[in-house]
């Protein structure tokens, strides 16, 4: 008996622009637990048919592989519609539960069932049961926090292709005050403060942060959610405080907070007092209430700056908001060159491929090279002769692998047009206007 998945794949090859066919293939792959493959089919289907139904299918696929940030962006797009979507609210409930926001997850689920009673999910409802109010909260002596990731490989802005505007912004805010303190002191400025980097996933925000530390020849501390968040009462605040203390002891030091929207979400959106307490602690540490932050430089990255509490953008905190766009043509050419190093290849026209990949993130370009390599490997194994990669191989891969930044820009454009009183997202509109 023929495999229905492979049969559908063959049908998709014959009819690549058939969105329902791709969605059906995605459904079969998802049911088989092959979520990464399903994700790609849903993404292709959404490009052909940008419907809310497909956005939610793609969000479920993202959630299944643990990519909650992308899932949250898609759910937000659907919920921005005039009519509340019960299915989107169920997904939001699962996302909030995954973040540890039990109250928010419970409220989203309640609203979902109110919209459509058939969406009731007993399994999810069991996970949302509130603990007995009569019980005292469990308090456990916290373990000392593990040091955050630190990368020993020194890179500088010379290693960052393109991004001239981003590097200039970071230079003015962070690097120059540190390198020329006497000049800045004459104008009443001192080294310190923070920059919030935002943009589509996979466009090099973490790499830029590492390069900033390399420019300064300073320590670099990467802080992820796992370095801070804890299930034990009060431990998250203590771990955050210890991380700041470690940075102060290591000064000069660049501290990079990844996915800062999860650590610094809008307090108005929270029902849990624990979440608000952590944010208040974060703000107090940034202000150096108990200890000076002299020589400690803060960078943060987010794919969803509109979810970050406004208090984080006040002077002395992350008051400089910098848009990190997809790489420009020169940067794309360099990224492709790096990913092709050491591979069997003919002389490849990188400029031609860079010109065909406008809007691709760095991660998209890496994926494009992987697709080309896999196709060439299959051909080499079939023929029994190793064959080098060619320009045409990369061009064919570009046809199959579309940029993933489109969904993000659709959401960002909405915020830039309708929630941009301070002009924080003007760079997004400028970028879209230049394309």
Coordinates of C-alpha atoms in Angstrom, one line a residue:
X1 CA 0.0 0.0 0.0
X2 CA 1.4 3.4 -0.9
X3 CA 2.3 5.9 1.8
X4 CA -0.3 8.7 1.8
X5 CA 2.3 11.2 2.8
X6 CA 4.6 10.4 -0.1
X7 CA 1.6 10.3 -2.4
X8 CA 0.6 13.8 -1.3
X9 CA 4.2 15.0 -1.7
X10 CA 4.2 13.9 -5.3
X11 CA 0.9 15.7 -5.8
X12 CA 2.4 18.9 -4.3
X13 CA 5.4 18.7 -6.6
X14 CA 2.9 18.6 -9.5
X15 CA 0.8 21.4 -8.0
X16 CA 3.1 23.5 -5.8
X17 CA 0.7 26.5 -5.7
X18 CA -2.2 24.4 -4.3
X19 CA -2.7 25.7 -0.7
X20 CA -5.4 23.2 0.4
X21 CA -3.1 20.4 -0.9
X22 CA -0.1 21.7 1.1
X23 CA -2.3 22.1 4.2
X24 CA -3.6 18.5 3.9
X25 CA 0.0 17.3 3.7
X26 CA 0.9 19.4 6.7
X27 CA -2.0 17.8 8.6
X28 CA -0.8 14.3 7.8
X29 CA 2.7 15.2 8.8
X30 CA 1.6 16.7 12.1
X31 CA -0.6 13.7 12.9
X32 CA 2.5 11.5 12.3
X33 CA 4.5 13.6 14.7
X34 CA 6.7 15.1 12.0
X35 CA 6.1 18.6 13.1
X36 CA 9.2 20.3 11.5
X37 CA 8.1 19.0 8.1
X38 CA 4.5 20.0 8.8
X39 CA 5.7 23.5 9.8
X40 CA 7.2 24.0 6.4
X41 CA 4.1 22.9 4.5
X42 CA 1.9 25.2 6.6
X43 CA 4.3 28.0 5.9
X44 CA 4.1 27.5 2.2
X45 CA 0.3 27.2 2.3
X46 CA 0.1 30.4 4.3
X47 CA 2.2 32.2 1.7
X48 CA -0.4 31.2 -0.9
X49 CA -3.5 31.7 1.3
X50 CA -2.9 34.2 4.2
X51 CA -5.9 33.2 6.1
X52 CA -6.4 33.1 9.9
X53 CA -7.1 29.4 9.8
X54 CA -3.7 28.7 8.3
X55 CA -2.0 31.1 10.7
X56 CA -3.3 29.1 13.6
X57 CA -2.2 25.8 12.0
X58 CA 1.3 27.3 11.6
X59 CA 1.2 28.5 15.2
X60 CA 0.3 25.0 16.4
X61 CA 3.2 23.6 14.4
X62 CA 5.6 26.2 16.0
X63 CA 4.2 25.4 19.4
X64 CA 4.8 21.6 18.8
X65 CA 8.5 22.2 18.1
X66 CA 8.9 24.6 21.0
X67 CA 9.2 27.8 19.0
X68 CA 6.7 29.7 21.2
X69 CA 7.8 33.2 20.1
X70 CA 6.8 32.7 16.4
X71 CA 3.6 31.0 17.6
X72 CA 2.7 34.0 19.8
X73 CA 3.2 36.4 16.9
X74 CA 0.8 34.5 14.7
X75 CA -1.8 34.2 17.5
X76 CA -1.6 38.0 18.1
X77 CA -2.2 38.6 14.4
X78 CA -5.4 36.5 14.5
X79 CA -6.6 38.1 17.8
X80 CA -6.2 41.6 16.3
X81 CA -9.3 40.9 14.2
X82 CA -12.7 42.4 15.0
X83 CA -14.3 39.1 16.0
X84 CA -12.6 37.1 18.8
X85 CA -11.3 33.8 17.7
X86 CA -12.0 31.0 20.1
X87 CA -9.3 28.7 18.5
X88 CA -6.7 31.5 18.8
X89 CA -7.6 32.1 22.5
X90 CA -7.1 28.3 23.2
X91 CA -3.7 28.6 21.6
X92 CA -2.9 31.7 23.7
X93 CA -3.9 29.8 26.8
X94 CA -1.4 27.1 26.0
X95 CA 1.3 29.6 25.3
X96 CA 0.7 31.5 28.6
X97 CA 0.6 28.2 30.4
X98 CA 3.9 27.3 28.8
X99 CA 5.3 30.6 30.1
X100 CA 4.1 29.8 33.7
X101 CA 1.3 32.5 33.6
X102 CA -1.5 30.3 35.0
X103 CA -3.9 33.1 35.7
X104 CA -3.5 34.5 32.1
X105 CA -3.8 31.0 30.6
X106 CA -7.0 30.4 32.6
X107 CA -8.6 33.7 31.5
X108 CA -7.8 33.1 27.8
X109 CA -9.3 29.6 28.1
X110 CA -12.4 30.9 29.8
X111 CA -12.9 33.5 27.0
X112 CA -12.3 30.8 24.3
X113 CA -15.1 28.5 25.7
X114 CA -17.4 31.6 26.0
X115 CA -16.9 32.2 22.3
X116 CA -17.4 28.5 21.3
X117 CA -18.4 25.9 23.9
X118 CA -17.2 23.1 21.5
X119 CA -13.6 24.2 22.1
X120 CA -13.7 22.9 25.6
X121 CA -10.5 20.8 26.2
X122 CA -10.7 18.7 29.3
X123 CA -7.0 17.9 29.2
X124 CA -6.1 21.6 29.0
X125 CA -8.7 22.5 31.7
X126 CA -7.1 20.0 34.1
X127 CA -3.7 21.8 33.6
X128 CA -5.4 25.1 34.4
X129 CA -6.9 24.0 37.7
X130 CA -6.0 26.5 40.4
X131 CA -4.1 25.2 43.4
X132 CA -6.0 25.0 46.7
X133 CA -6.2 28.5 48.2
X134 CA -6.0 27.0 51.6
X135 CA -2.5 25.6 51.0
X136 CA 0.5 27.7 51.8
X137 CA 2.7 28.4 48.9
X138 CA 5.7 26.0 48.6
X139 CA 8.9 27.8 49.4
X140 CA 12.2 26.0 48.8
X141 CA 15.7 27.2 49.5
X142 CA 16.9 28.2 46.1
X143 CA 20.1 26.8 44.7
X144 CA 22.8 29.3 43.7
X145 CA 22.1 30.4 40.1
X146 CA 24.3 28.9 37.4
X147 CA 26.4 31.5 35.6
X148 CA 24.9 32.5 32.2
X149 CA 26.4 31.5 29.0
X150 CA 29.7 33.2 28.0
X151 CA 31.2 32.8 24.6
X152 CA 35.0 32.7 24.4
X153 CA 35.2 33.4 20.6
X154 CA 35.9 37.1 20.1
X155 CA 34.1 38.7 17.2
X156 CA 33.8 42.4 16.4
X157 CA 31.8 44.6 14.1
X158 CA 34.3 43.7 11.4
X159 CA 32.7 40.2 11.4
X160 CA 29.2 41.6 11.0
X161 CA 28.3 42.1 7.4
X162 CA 26.1 45.1 6.6
X163 CA 23.9 46.5 9.4
X164 CA 25.7 49.8 9.2
X165 CA 22.8 51.8 10.9
X166 CA 22.6 49.2 13.7
X167 CA 26.3 49.4 14.4
X168 CA 26.2 53.2 14.3
X169 CA 23.4 53.3 16.8
X170 CA 25.1 50.9 19.2
X171 CA 28.4 52.9 18.8
X172 CA 26.8 56.2 19.8
X173 CA 24.9 54.7 22.7
X174 CA 27.3 52.2 24.2
X175 CA 30.7 51.9 22.6
X176 CA 31.9 55.5 22.2
X177 CA 30.9 56.6 25.7
X178 CA 32.9 53.7 27.0
X179 CA 35.9 54.4 24.8
X180 CA 35.9 58.2 25.2
X181 CA 34.5 58.8 28.7
X182 CA 36.2 62.3 29.1
X183 CA 34.5 63.6 25.9
X184 CA 31.1 62.4 27.0
X185 CA 31.6 63.6 30.5
X186 CA 32.1 67.1 29.1
X187 CA 28.5 66.8 27.9
X188 CA 27.2 65.2 31.1
X189 CA 27.1 61.7 29.6
X190 CA 28.6 58.6 31.0
X191 CA 29.2 55.0 29.9
X192 CA 26.2 52.8 30.6
X193 CA 22.6 52.3 29.7
X194 CA 21.0 50.0 27.3
X195 CA 19.8 49.3 23.8
X196 CA 16.8 47.2 22.8
X197 CA 17.3 45.3 19.5
X198 CA 14.2 44.2 17.7
X199 CA 13.3 42.6 14.4
X200 CA 12.4 39.3 12.7
X201 CA 13.8 36.1 14.1
X202 CA 17.0 34.8 12.7
X203 CA 18.5 38.2 11.7
X204 CA 21.5 38.3 14.0
X205 CA 20.5 40.2 17.1
X206 CA 22.6 37.9 19.3
X207 CA 25.5 38.1 17.0
X208 CA 25.5 41.9 17.1
X209 CA 25.5 41.7 20.9
X210 CA 28.5 39.5 20.9
X211 CA 30.2 41.8 18.4
X212 CA 29.6 44.8 20.7
X213 CA 31.4 43.0 23.5
X214 CA 34.2 42.2 21.1
X215 CA 34.5 45.9 20.1
X216 CA 34.9 46.8 23.8
X217 CA 37.2 43.8 24.6
X218 CA 34.8 43.3 27.6
X219 CA 33.1 40.4 29.3
X220 CA 30.0 39.1 27.6
X221 CA 27.1 37.5 29.6
X222 CA 24.2 35.9 27.7
X223 CA 21.1 35.7 29.8
X224 CA 18.3 33.5 28.7
X225 CA 15.0 32.7 30.3
X226 CA 16.3 29.5 31.8
X227 CA 18.9 31.6 33.7
X228 CA 16.2 33.6 35.5
X229 CA 12.8 32.0 35.6
X230 CA 12.1 29.5 38.4
X231 CA 9.0 27.7 39.8
X232 CA 10.0 28.5 43.4
X233 CA 8.7 31.6 45.1
X234 CA 11.2 34.4 45.1
X235 CA 13.9 32.5 43.4
X236 CA 13.6 34.3 40.0
X237 CA 14.2 37.6 41.6
X238 CA 17.2 36.3 43.5
X239 CA 18.7 34.7 40.4
X240 CA 18.2 38.0 38.5
X241 CA 19.9 40.0 41.2
X242 CA 22.8 37.6 41.3
X243 CA 23.2 37.9 37.5
X244 CA 23.4 41.7 37.8
X245 CA 25.9 41.4 40.6
X246 CA 28.1 39.1 38.5
X247 CA 28.0 41.6 35.7
X248 CA 29.0 44.4 38.1
X249 CA 31.9 42.3 39.4
X250 CA 33.0 41.6 35.8
X251 CA 32.9 45.2 34.6
X252 CA 33.5 46.2 31.9
X253 CA 30.8 43.9 30.8
X254 CA 28.1 43.6 28.2
X255 CA 25.0 41.8 29.4
X256 CA 22.6 40.5 26.7
X257 CA 19.0 39.6 27.6
X258 CA 17.5 37.3 25.0
X259 CA 13.7 37.2 24.6
X260 CA 13.4 40.1 26.9
X261 CA 9.6 40.4 26.2
X262 CA 9.2 37.2 28.3
X263 CA 11.1 38.7 31.3
X264 CA 9.7 42.3 30.8
X265 CA 6.2 41.8 29.6
X266 CA 3.6 44.5 30.1
X267 CA 2.5 44.5 33.7
X268 CA -1.0 45.7 32.6
X269 CA -1.4 42.3 30.8
X270 CA -0.5 40.3 33.9
X271 CA -2.8 38.8 36.5
X272 CA 0.0 37.1 38.4
X273 CA 1.7 39.2 41.1
X274 CA 4.8 37.1 40.8
X275 CA 5.3 38.3 37.2
X276 CA 4.9 41.9 38.2
X277 CA 7.4 41.5 41.1
X278 CA 10.0 40.1 38.8
X279 CA 9.6 43.0 36.4
X280 CA 9.9 45.5 39.3
X281 CA 13.1 43.8 40.4
X282 CA 14.4 43.9 36.8
X283 CA 13.7 47.7 36.6
X284 CA 15.4 48.3 40.0
X285 CA 18.5 46.5 38.9
X286 CA 18.7 48.4 35.6
X287 CA 18.4 51.7 37.6
X288 CA 21.2 50.6 40.0
X289 CA 19.1 51.4 43.0
X290 CA 21.3 49.5 45.4
X291 CA 24.5 49.4 43.4
X292 CA 25.9 51.5 40.6
X293 CA 26.0 50.0 37.1
X294 CA 29.1 51.9 36.0
X295 CA 30.8 50.0 33.2
X296 CA 27.9 47.6 32.8
X297 CA 26.3 47.9 29.3
X298 CA 22.9 46.3 28.6
X299 CA 21.6 44.9 25.4
X300 CA 18.3 43.1 24.9
X301 CA 16.6 41.4 22.0
X302 CA 13.0 40.7 21.2
X303 CA 10.9 39.7 18.2
X304 CA 7.9 41.4 19.8
X305 CA 8.9 44.9 21.2
X306 CA 5.2 45.8 21.5
X307 CA 4.9 43.3 24.3
X308 CA 7.7 44.9 26.4
X309 CA 6.6 47.0 29.3
X310 CA 6.9 50.7 28.5
X311 CA 8.9 51.3 31.7
X312 CA 11.8 49.5 30.2
X313 CA 12.2 52.2 27.6
X314 CA 12.6 55.1 30.0
X315 CA 15.9 57.1 30.1
X316 CA 18.8 55.1 31.7
X317 CA 17.2 51.7 30.8
X318 CA 16.6 50.4 27.3
X319 CA 15.9 53.9 26.0
X320 CA 17.4 53.3 22.6
X321 CA 15.3 51.0 20.4
X322 CA 17.1 49.7 17.3
X323 CA 15.6 47.9 14.4
X324 CA 17.6 44.9 13.2
X325 CA 16.4 44.2 9.6
X326 CA 17.0 41.2 7.4
X327 CA 20.6 41.3 6.0
X328 CA 21.1 43.6 2.9
X329 CA 22.5 42.3 -0.3
X330 CA 26.2 42.5 0.7
X331 CA 25.5 40.8 4.0
X332 CA 23.5 38.1 2.3
X333 CA 26.5 37.4 0.0
X334 CA 28.8 37.1 3.0
X335 CA 26.5 34.9 4.9
X336 CA 26.2 32.6 1.9
X337 CA 29.9 32.5 1.5
X338 CA 30.4 31.5 5.2
X339 CA 27.8 28.7 5.0
X340 CA 29.3 27.4 1.8
X341 CA 32.9 27.2 3.1
X342 CA 34.4 23.7 3.1
X343 CA 31.7 22.3 0.8
X344 CA 32.3 20.6 -2.5
X345 CA 31.4 23.4 -5.0
X346 CA 32.1 25.0 -8.4
X347 CA 32.6 28.7 -8.6
X348 CA 29.3 30.0 -7.4
X349 CA 27.8 33.4 -8.4
X350 CA 27.1 34.6 -4.8
X351 CA 26.1 38.0 -6.0
X352 CA 23.3 36.5 -8.2
X353 CA 22.0 34.4 -5.3
X354 CA 22.1 37.4 -3.0
X355 CA 20.1 39.3 -5.4
X356 CA 17.4 36.7 -5.5
X357 CA 17.1 36.4 -1.7
X358 CA 15.8 39.8 -0.6
X359 CA 14.0 39.6 2.7
X360 CA 15.7 36.4 3.8
X361 CA 17.0 36.2 7.3
X362 CA 20.4 34.8 8.1
X363 CA 18.7 31.6 9.4
X364 CA 16.8 31.4 6.1
X365 CA 20.0 31.6 4.1
X366 CA 21.5 28.8 6.2
X367 CA 18.4 26.7 5.5
X368 CA 18.6 27.5 1.8
X369 CA 22.2 26.2 1.7
X370 CA 21.1 23.1 3.6
X371 CA 18.3 22.4 1.1
X372 CA 20.7 22.8 -1.8
X373 CA 23.2 20.4 -0.2
X374 CA 20.5 17.8 0.6
X375 CA 19.4 17.8 -3.1
X376 CA 22.9 17.5 -4.3
X377 CA 23.6 14.7 -1.9
X378 CA 20.6 12.8 -3.1
X379 CA 21.7 13.2 -6.7
X380 CA 25.2 12.1 -6.0
X381 CA 24.1 9.0 -4.1
X382 CA 21.7 8.2 -7.0
X383 CA 24.4 8.6 -9.6
X384 CA 27.3 7.2 -7.5
X385 CA 29.4 10.2 -8.3
X386 CA 30.1 13.2 -6.0
X387 CA 28.9 16.3 -7.7
X388 CA 29.8 19.9 -6.7
X389 CA 27.3 22.5 -5.7
X390 CA 26.5 25.0 -8.4
X391 CA 24.8 28.4 -8.7
X392 CA 21.7 26.6 -10.2
X393 CA 21.5 24.4 -7.1
X394 CA 21.2 27.4 -4.9
X395 CA 18.8 29.1 -7.2
X396 CA 16.6 26.0 -7.2
X397 CA 16.7 25.9 -3.4
X398 CA 15.7 29.6 -3.3
X399 CA 12.5 28.6 -5.2
X400 CA 11.7 26.0 -2.6
X401 CA 12.8 27.9 0.5
X402 CA 10.9 31.2 0.9
X403 CA 11.8 33.9 3.4
X404 CA 10.2 33.5 6.9
X405 CA 10.2 37.2 7.7
X406 CA 7.0 38.0 5.9
X407 CA 4.7 37.0 8.8
X408 CA 6.7 39.2 11.3
X409 CA 6.6 42.2 9.0
X410 CA 2.9 41.9 8.6
X411 CA 2.5 42.1 12.4
X412 CA 5.1 44.8 12.8
X413 CA 3.5 46.9 10.1
X414 CA 0.2 46.9 12.0
X415 CA 1.9 48.2 15.1
X416 CA 4.0 50.7 13.2
X417 CA 0.8 52.2 11.6
X418 CA -1.5 52.1 14.5
X419 CA 0.5 51.9 17.8
X420 CA 3.5 54.1 17.1
X421 CA 2.9 57.3 18.9
X422 CA 6.6 57.6 20.0
X423 CA 7.9 56.7 16.6
X424 CA 9.7 53.6 17.9
X425 CA 8.7 51.6 14.8
X426 CA 9.4 54.2 12.1
X427 CA 12.4 52.2 11.0
X428 CA 10.0 49.3 10.1
X429 CA 8.0 51.6 7.8
X430 CA 11.2 53.0 6.3
X431 CA 12.5 49.5 5.5
X432 CA 9.2 48.4 4.0
X433 CA 9.1 51.6 1.9
X434 CA 12.6 50.9 0.5
X435 CA 11.7 47.4 -0.6

